[in-house]
Structure formats: C-alpha cells, structure tokens
mmCIF file of C-alpha atoms in Angstrom:
data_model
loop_
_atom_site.group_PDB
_atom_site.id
_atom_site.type_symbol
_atom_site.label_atom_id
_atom_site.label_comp_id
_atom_site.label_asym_id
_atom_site.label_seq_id
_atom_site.Cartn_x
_atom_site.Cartn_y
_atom_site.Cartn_z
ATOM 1 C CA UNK A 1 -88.331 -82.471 -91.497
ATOM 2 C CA UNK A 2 -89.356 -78.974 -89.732
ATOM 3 C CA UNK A 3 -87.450 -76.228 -90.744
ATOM 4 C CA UNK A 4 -87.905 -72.669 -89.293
ATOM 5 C CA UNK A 5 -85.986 -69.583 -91.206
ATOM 6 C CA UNK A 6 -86.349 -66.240 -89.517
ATOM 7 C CA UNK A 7 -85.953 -62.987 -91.725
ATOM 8 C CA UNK A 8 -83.945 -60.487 -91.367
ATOM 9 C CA UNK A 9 -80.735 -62.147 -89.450
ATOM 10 C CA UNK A 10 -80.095 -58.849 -87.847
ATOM 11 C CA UNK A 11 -81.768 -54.909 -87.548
ATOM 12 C CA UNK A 12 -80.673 -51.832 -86.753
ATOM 13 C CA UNK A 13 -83.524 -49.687 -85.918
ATOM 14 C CA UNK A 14 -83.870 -45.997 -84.395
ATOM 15 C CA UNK A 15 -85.907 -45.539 -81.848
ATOM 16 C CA UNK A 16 -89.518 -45.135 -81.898
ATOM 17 C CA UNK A 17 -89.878 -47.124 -84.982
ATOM 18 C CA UNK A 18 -92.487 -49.503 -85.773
ATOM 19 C CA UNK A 19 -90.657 -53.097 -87.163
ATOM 20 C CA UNK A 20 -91.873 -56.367 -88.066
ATOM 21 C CA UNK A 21 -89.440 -59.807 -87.828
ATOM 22 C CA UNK A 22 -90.571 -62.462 -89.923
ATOM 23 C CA UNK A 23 -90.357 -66.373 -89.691
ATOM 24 C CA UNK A 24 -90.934 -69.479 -91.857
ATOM 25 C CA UNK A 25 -91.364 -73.146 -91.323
ATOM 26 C CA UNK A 26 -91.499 -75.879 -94.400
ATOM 27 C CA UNK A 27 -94.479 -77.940 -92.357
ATOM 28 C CA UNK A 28 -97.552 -76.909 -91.561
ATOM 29 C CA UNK A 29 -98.320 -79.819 -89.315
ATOM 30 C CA UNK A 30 -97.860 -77.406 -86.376
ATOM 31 C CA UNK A 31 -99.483 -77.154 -83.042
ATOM 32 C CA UNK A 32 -98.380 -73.818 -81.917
ATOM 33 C CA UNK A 33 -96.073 -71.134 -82.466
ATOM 34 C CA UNK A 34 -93.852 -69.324 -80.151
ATOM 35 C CA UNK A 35 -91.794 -66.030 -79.833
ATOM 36 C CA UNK A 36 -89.218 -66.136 -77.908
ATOM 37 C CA UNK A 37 -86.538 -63.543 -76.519
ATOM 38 C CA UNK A 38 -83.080 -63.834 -75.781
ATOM 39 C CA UNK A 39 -81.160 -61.609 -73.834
ATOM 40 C CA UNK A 40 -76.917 -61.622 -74.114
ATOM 41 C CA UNK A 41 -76.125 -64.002 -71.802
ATOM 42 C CA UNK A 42 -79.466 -65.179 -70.110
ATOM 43 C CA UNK A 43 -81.919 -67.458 -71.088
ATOM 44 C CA UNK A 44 -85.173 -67.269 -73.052
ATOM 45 C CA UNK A 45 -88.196 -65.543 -72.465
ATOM 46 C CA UNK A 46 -91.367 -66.331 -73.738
ATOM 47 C CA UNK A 47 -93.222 -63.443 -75.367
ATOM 48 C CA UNK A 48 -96.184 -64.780 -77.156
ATOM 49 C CA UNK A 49 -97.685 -68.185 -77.685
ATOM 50 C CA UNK A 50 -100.104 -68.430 -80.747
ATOM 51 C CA UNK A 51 -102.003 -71.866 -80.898
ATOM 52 C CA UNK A 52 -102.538 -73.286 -84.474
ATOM 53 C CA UNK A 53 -106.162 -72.670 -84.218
ATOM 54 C CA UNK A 54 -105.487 -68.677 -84.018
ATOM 55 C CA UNK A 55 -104.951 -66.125 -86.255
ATOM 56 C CA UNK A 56 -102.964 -63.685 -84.055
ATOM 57 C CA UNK A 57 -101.959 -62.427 -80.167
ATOM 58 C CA UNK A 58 -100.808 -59.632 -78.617
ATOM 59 C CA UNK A 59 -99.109 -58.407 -75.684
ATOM 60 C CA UNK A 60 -98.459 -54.909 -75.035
ATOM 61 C CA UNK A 61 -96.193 -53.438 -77.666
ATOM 62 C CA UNK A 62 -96.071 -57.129 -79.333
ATOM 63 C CA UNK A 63 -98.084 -58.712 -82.345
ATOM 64 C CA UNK A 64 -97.649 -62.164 -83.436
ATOM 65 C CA UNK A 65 -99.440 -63.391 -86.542
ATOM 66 C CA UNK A 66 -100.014 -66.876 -87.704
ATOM 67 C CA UNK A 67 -100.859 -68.106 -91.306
ATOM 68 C CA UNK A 68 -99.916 -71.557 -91.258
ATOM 69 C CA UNK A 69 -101.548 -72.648 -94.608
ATOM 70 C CA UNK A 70 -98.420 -70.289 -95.436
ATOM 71 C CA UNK A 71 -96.291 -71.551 -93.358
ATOM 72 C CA UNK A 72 -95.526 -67.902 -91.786
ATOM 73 C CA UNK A 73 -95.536 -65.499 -88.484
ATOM 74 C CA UNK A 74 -94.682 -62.141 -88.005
ATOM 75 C CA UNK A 75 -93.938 -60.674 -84.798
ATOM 76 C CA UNK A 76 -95.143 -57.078 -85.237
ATOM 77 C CA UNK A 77 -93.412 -54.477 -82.373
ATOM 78 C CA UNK A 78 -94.440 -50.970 -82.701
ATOM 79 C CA UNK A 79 -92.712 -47.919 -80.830
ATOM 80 C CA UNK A 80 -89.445 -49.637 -80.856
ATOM 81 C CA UNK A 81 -87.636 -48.813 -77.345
ATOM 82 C CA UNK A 82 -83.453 -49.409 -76.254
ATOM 83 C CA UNK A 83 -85.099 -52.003 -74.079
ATOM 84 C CA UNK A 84 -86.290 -54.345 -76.632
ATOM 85 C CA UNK A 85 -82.793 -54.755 -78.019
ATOM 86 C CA UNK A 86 -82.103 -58.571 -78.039
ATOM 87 C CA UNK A 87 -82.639 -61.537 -80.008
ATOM 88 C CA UNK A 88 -85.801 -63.036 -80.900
ATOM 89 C CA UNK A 89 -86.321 -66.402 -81.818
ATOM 90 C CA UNK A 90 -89.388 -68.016 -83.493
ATOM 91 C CA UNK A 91 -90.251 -71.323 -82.583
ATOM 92 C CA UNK A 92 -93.060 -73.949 -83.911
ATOM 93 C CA UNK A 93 -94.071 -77.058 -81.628
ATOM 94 C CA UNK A 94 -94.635 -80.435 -83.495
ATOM 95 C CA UNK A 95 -96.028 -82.800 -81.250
ATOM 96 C CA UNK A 96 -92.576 -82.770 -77.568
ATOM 97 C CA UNK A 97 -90.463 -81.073 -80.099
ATOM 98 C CA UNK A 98 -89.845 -77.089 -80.375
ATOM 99 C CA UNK A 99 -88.203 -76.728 -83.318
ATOM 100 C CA UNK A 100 -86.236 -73.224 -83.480
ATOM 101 C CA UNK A 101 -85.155 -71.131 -85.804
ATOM 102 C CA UNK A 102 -81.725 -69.100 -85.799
ATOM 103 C CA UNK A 103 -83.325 -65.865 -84.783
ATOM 104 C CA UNK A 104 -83.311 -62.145 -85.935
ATOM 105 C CA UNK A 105 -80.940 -59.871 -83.337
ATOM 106 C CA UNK A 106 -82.599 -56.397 -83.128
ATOM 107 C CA UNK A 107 -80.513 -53.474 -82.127
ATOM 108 C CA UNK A 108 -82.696 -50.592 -81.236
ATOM 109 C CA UNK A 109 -80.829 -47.136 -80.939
ATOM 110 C CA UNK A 110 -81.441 -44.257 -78.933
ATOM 111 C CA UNK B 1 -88.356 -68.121 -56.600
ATOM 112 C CA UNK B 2 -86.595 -69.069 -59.844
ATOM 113 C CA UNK B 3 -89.191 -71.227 -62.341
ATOM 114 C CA UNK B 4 -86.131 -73.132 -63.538
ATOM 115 C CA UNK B 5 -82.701 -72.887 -62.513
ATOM 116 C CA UNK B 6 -79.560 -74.434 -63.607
ATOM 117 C CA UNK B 7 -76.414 -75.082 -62.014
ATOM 118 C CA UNK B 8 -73.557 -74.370 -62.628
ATOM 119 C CA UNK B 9 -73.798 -70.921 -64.581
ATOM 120 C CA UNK B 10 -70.095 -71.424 -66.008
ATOM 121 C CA UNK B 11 -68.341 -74.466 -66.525
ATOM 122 C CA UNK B 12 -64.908 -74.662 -67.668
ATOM 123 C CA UNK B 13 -63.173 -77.904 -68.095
ATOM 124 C CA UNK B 14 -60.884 -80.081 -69.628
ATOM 125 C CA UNK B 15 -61.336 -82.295 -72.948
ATOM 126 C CA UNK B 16 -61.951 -85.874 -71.761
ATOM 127 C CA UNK B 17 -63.463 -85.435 -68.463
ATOM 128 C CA UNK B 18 -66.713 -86.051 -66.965
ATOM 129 C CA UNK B 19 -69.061 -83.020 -66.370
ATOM 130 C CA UNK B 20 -72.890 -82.869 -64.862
ATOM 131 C CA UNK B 21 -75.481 -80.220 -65.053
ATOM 132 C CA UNK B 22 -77.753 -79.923 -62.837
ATOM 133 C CA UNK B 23 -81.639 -78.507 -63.669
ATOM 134 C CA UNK B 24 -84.525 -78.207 -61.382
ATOM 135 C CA UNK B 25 -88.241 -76.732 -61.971
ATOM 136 C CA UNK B 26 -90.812 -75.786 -59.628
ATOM 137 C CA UNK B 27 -93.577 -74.847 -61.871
ATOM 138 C CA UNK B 28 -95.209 -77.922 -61.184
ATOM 139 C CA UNK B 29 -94.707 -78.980 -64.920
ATOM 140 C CA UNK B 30 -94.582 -82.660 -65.722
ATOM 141 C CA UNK B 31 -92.099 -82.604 -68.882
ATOM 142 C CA UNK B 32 -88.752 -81.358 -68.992
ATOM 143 C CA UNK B 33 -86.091 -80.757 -72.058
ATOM 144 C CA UNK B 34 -82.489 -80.079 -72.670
ATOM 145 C CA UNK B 35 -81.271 -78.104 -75.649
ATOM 146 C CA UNK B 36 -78.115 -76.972 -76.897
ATOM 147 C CA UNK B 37 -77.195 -73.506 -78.593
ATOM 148 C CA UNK B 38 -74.126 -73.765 -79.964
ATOM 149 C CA UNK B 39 -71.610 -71.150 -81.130
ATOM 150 C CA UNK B 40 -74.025 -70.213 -84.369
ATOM 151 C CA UNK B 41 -76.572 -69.967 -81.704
ATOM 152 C CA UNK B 42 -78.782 -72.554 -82.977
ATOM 153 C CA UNK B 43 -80.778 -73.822 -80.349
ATOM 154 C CA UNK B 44 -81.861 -77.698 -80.744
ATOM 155 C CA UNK B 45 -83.620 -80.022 -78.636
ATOM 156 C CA UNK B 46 -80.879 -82.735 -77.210
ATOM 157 C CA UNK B 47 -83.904 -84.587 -74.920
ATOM 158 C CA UNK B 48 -87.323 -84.566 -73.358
ATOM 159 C CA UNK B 49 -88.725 -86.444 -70.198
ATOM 160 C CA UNK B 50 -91.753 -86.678 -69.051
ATOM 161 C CA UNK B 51 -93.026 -87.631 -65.501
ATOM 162 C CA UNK B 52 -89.093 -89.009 -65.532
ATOM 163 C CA UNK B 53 -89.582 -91.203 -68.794
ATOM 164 C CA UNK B 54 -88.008 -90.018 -72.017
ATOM 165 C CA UNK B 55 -89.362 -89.590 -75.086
ATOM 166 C CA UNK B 56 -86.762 -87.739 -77.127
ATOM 167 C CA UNK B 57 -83.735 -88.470 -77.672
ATOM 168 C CA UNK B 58 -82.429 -86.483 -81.067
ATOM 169 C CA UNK B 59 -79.715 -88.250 -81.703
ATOM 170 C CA UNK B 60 -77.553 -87.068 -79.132
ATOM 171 C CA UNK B 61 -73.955 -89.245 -78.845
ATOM 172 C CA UNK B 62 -74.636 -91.583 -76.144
ATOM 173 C CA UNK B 63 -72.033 -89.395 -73.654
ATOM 174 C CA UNK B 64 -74.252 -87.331 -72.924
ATOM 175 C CA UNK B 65 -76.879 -89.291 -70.127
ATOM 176 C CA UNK B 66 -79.974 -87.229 -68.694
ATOM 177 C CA UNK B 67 -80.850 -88.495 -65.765
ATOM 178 C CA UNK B 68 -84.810 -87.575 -63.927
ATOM 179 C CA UNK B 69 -84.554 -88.282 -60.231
ATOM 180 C CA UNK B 70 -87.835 -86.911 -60.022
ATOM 181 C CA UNK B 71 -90.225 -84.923 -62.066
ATOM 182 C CA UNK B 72 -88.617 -81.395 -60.967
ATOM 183 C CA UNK B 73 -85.395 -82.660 -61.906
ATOM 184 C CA UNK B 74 -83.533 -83.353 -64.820
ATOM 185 C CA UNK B 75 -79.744 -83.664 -65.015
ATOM 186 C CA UNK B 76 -77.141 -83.744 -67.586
ATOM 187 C CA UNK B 77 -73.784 -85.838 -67.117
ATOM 188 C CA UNK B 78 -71.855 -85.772 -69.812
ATOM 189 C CA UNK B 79 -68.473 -88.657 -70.278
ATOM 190 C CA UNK B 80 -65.334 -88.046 -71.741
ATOM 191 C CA UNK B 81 -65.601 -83.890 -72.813
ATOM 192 C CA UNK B 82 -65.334 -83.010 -76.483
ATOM 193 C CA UNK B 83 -64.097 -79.602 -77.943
ATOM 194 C CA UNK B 84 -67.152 -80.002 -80.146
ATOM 195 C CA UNK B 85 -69.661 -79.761 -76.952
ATOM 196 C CA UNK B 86 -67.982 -76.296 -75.880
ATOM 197 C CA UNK B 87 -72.237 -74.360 -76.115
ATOM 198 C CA UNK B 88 -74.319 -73.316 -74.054
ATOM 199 C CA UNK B 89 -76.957 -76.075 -72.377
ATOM 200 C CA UNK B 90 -80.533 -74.654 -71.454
ATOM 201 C CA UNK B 91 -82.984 -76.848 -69.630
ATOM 202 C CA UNK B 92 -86.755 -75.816 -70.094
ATOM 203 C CA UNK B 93 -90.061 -77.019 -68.547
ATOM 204 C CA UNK B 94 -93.826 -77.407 -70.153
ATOM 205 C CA UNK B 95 -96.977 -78.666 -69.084
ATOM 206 C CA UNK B 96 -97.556 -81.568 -71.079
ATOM 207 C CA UNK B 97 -100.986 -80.749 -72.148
ATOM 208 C CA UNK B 98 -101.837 -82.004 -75.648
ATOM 209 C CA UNK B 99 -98.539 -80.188 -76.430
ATOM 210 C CA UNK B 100 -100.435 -76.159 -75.966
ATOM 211 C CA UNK B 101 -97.962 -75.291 -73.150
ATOM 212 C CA UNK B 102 -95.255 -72.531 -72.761
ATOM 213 C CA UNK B 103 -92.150 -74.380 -72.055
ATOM 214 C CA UNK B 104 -90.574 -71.739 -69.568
ATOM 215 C CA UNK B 105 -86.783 -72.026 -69.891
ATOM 216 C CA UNK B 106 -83.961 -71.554 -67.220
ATOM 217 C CA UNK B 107 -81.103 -69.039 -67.878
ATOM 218 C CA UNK B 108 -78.139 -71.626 -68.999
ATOM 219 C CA UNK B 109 -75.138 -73.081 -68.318
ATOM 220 C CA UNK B 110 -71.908 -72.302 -70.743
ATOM 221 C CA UNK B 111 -69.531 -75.030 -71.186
ATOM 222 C CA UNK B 112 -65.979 -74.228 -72.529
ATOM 223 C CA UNK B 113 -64.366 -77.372 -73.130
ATOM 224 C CA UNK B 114 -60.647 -77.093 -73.062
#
C-alpha cells in the first residue's frame, strides 16, 4: 500500500527566504509525481508535474525533484514571497489513483 | 470559463437526509474523480470514472452513489447523511493518457452534516 509523508507539517518562514518541503512515498512503483497547492478555502492547484522518467522540473520560483529509487521529492521555492503562503501537497500517481499526502502549510511573513 | 466547477459551494444539512453534488468539466478530459478531505485534511480518492464507467471505487459505504450522465459530468448523491461525512468533497478531471496527465481539480463543496 502507497504511503506519502510530507516533511515538515508546517513553516514559518520570513520573507525572501529560500525553503525546501520534502515528501516520501513507501513504493516506488510510481508513474508520476505531483505538487499541488491549496489555498484556505479553494481548491487545488497544480504546480508541477514530474513524470517517473525525470529527474526534476521547474516553474518559475518552483523546483521539484524526483529520486524515486529513494522514494523522495523535494519541492525547492527560492525568494519566498506573502503570496506563496498556503498548503502544499505532494502527490504520487499509481496507475487511476493519486495517492496524497497530508501536506506541509507554509506561512511566509512579511 | 471554469475547468471544473462544483455545485453547491456550501452545503449544510441534516443527519439522515439525502444530499447530491453536482460536478461538471469542460477540459475535454475523459476521466473524472471524487475525493474527500476530511477535517485532518487528508485528501483520498472516494471514485474514478472514465468515459462514464468506473473503475475505482475505494471502499466508499455504498451511500454514497456517483452517477456519469455523460463524460463532463460526474455527480455525487449521497443517502441517509452521517456526522462522519461532514468534509469537504473535490471533484477533479485528467486525461486518461497512460496515467501522465494533470488531473485539474474544481474548488469544492463543504458539507456540514448536522
């Protein structure tokens, strides 16, 4: 059975800081990755996609790592802004299923 | 030009009635899911259709009926309320293409169950 653990639960950050949110799933047996983003309230956004063939992506700001002999991902976000305040959630795709984990709430502060 | 909406946003209701959800895409996208986060906000995959067929269904009590009127469509009735299904419901959409696809995922419905 997949599990996904994300580390830390929660962050405080000031801003302009560079942080890094980490997530771990038990089986490797994966065919992609996703980061996620949950606002208070809404619904999720999709911030990066990483197919279990690749190594890393990036958007903007964002960079997601994959090493899934490991079983990890980081989600790398550098020049921490207010804006980015939210929960992210790290989810792997096993054949229909996304399998999420609980997510890391980041609290970024002026 | 919402890629997936729900309706309603907020639903408040009574333990032991009858409740539906309603979800509609238009991405295009040929699958379509259901999850619930509940009050930990752990979000888990209740069931998945594709072109209006299912093939999840994680053990979900059998209250709760998705119904696919259409591939843009998937609804969620759920019988006789619980406390226990007080969450929030998200619906979500995905190519189904040798599973590489962004599921895109619509802003939620909350469901206090009185």
């Amino acid at each position: 059975k997949q599990e996904v653990t994300q580390i830390p639960a929660a962050l405080s950050v000031p801003e302009g800081e560079n942080l890094v949110l980490n997530c771990s799933f038990t089986d490797s047996a994966i065919y992609n990755l996703q980061w996620f983003r949950q606002d208070p309230g809404k619904g999720l956004t999709s911030l990066l996609l990483i197919q279990s063939s690749q190594r890393e992506q990036t958007s903007g700001r964002l960079n997601a790592s994959l090493d899934k002999s490991s079983g990890r991902s980081t989600l790398y976000i550098a020049a921490s802004q207010p804006g980015d305040s939210a929960t992210y959630l790290c989810a792997v795709r096993r054949a229909e299923k996304l399998v999420f984990g609980k997510g890391t709430k980041l609290t970024v502060n002026p | 030009d919402t890629a997936v909406s729900q309706t309603p946003k907020y639903l408040v209701t009574q333990m032991g009635n009858d409740k539906s959800i309603k979800c509609e895409q238009n991405l295009g996208h040929d699958t379509m899911y259901w999850y619930k986060q509940d009050s930990k906000k752990f979000l888990k995959i209740m069931f998945s259709y594709n072109n209006k067929e299912l093939i999840i269904n994680e053990t979900v009590p059998n209250r709760f009926s998705p119904k696919s009127p259409d591939k843009a469509h998937l609804n969620l009735h759920i019988n006789s309320l619980e406390l226990g299904d007080s969450a929030v419901y998200f619906c979500a959409s995905s190519l189904q293409t040798a599973y590489q696809e962004t599921q895109y995922f619509g802003p939620g419905t909350r469901l206090l169950v009185l």
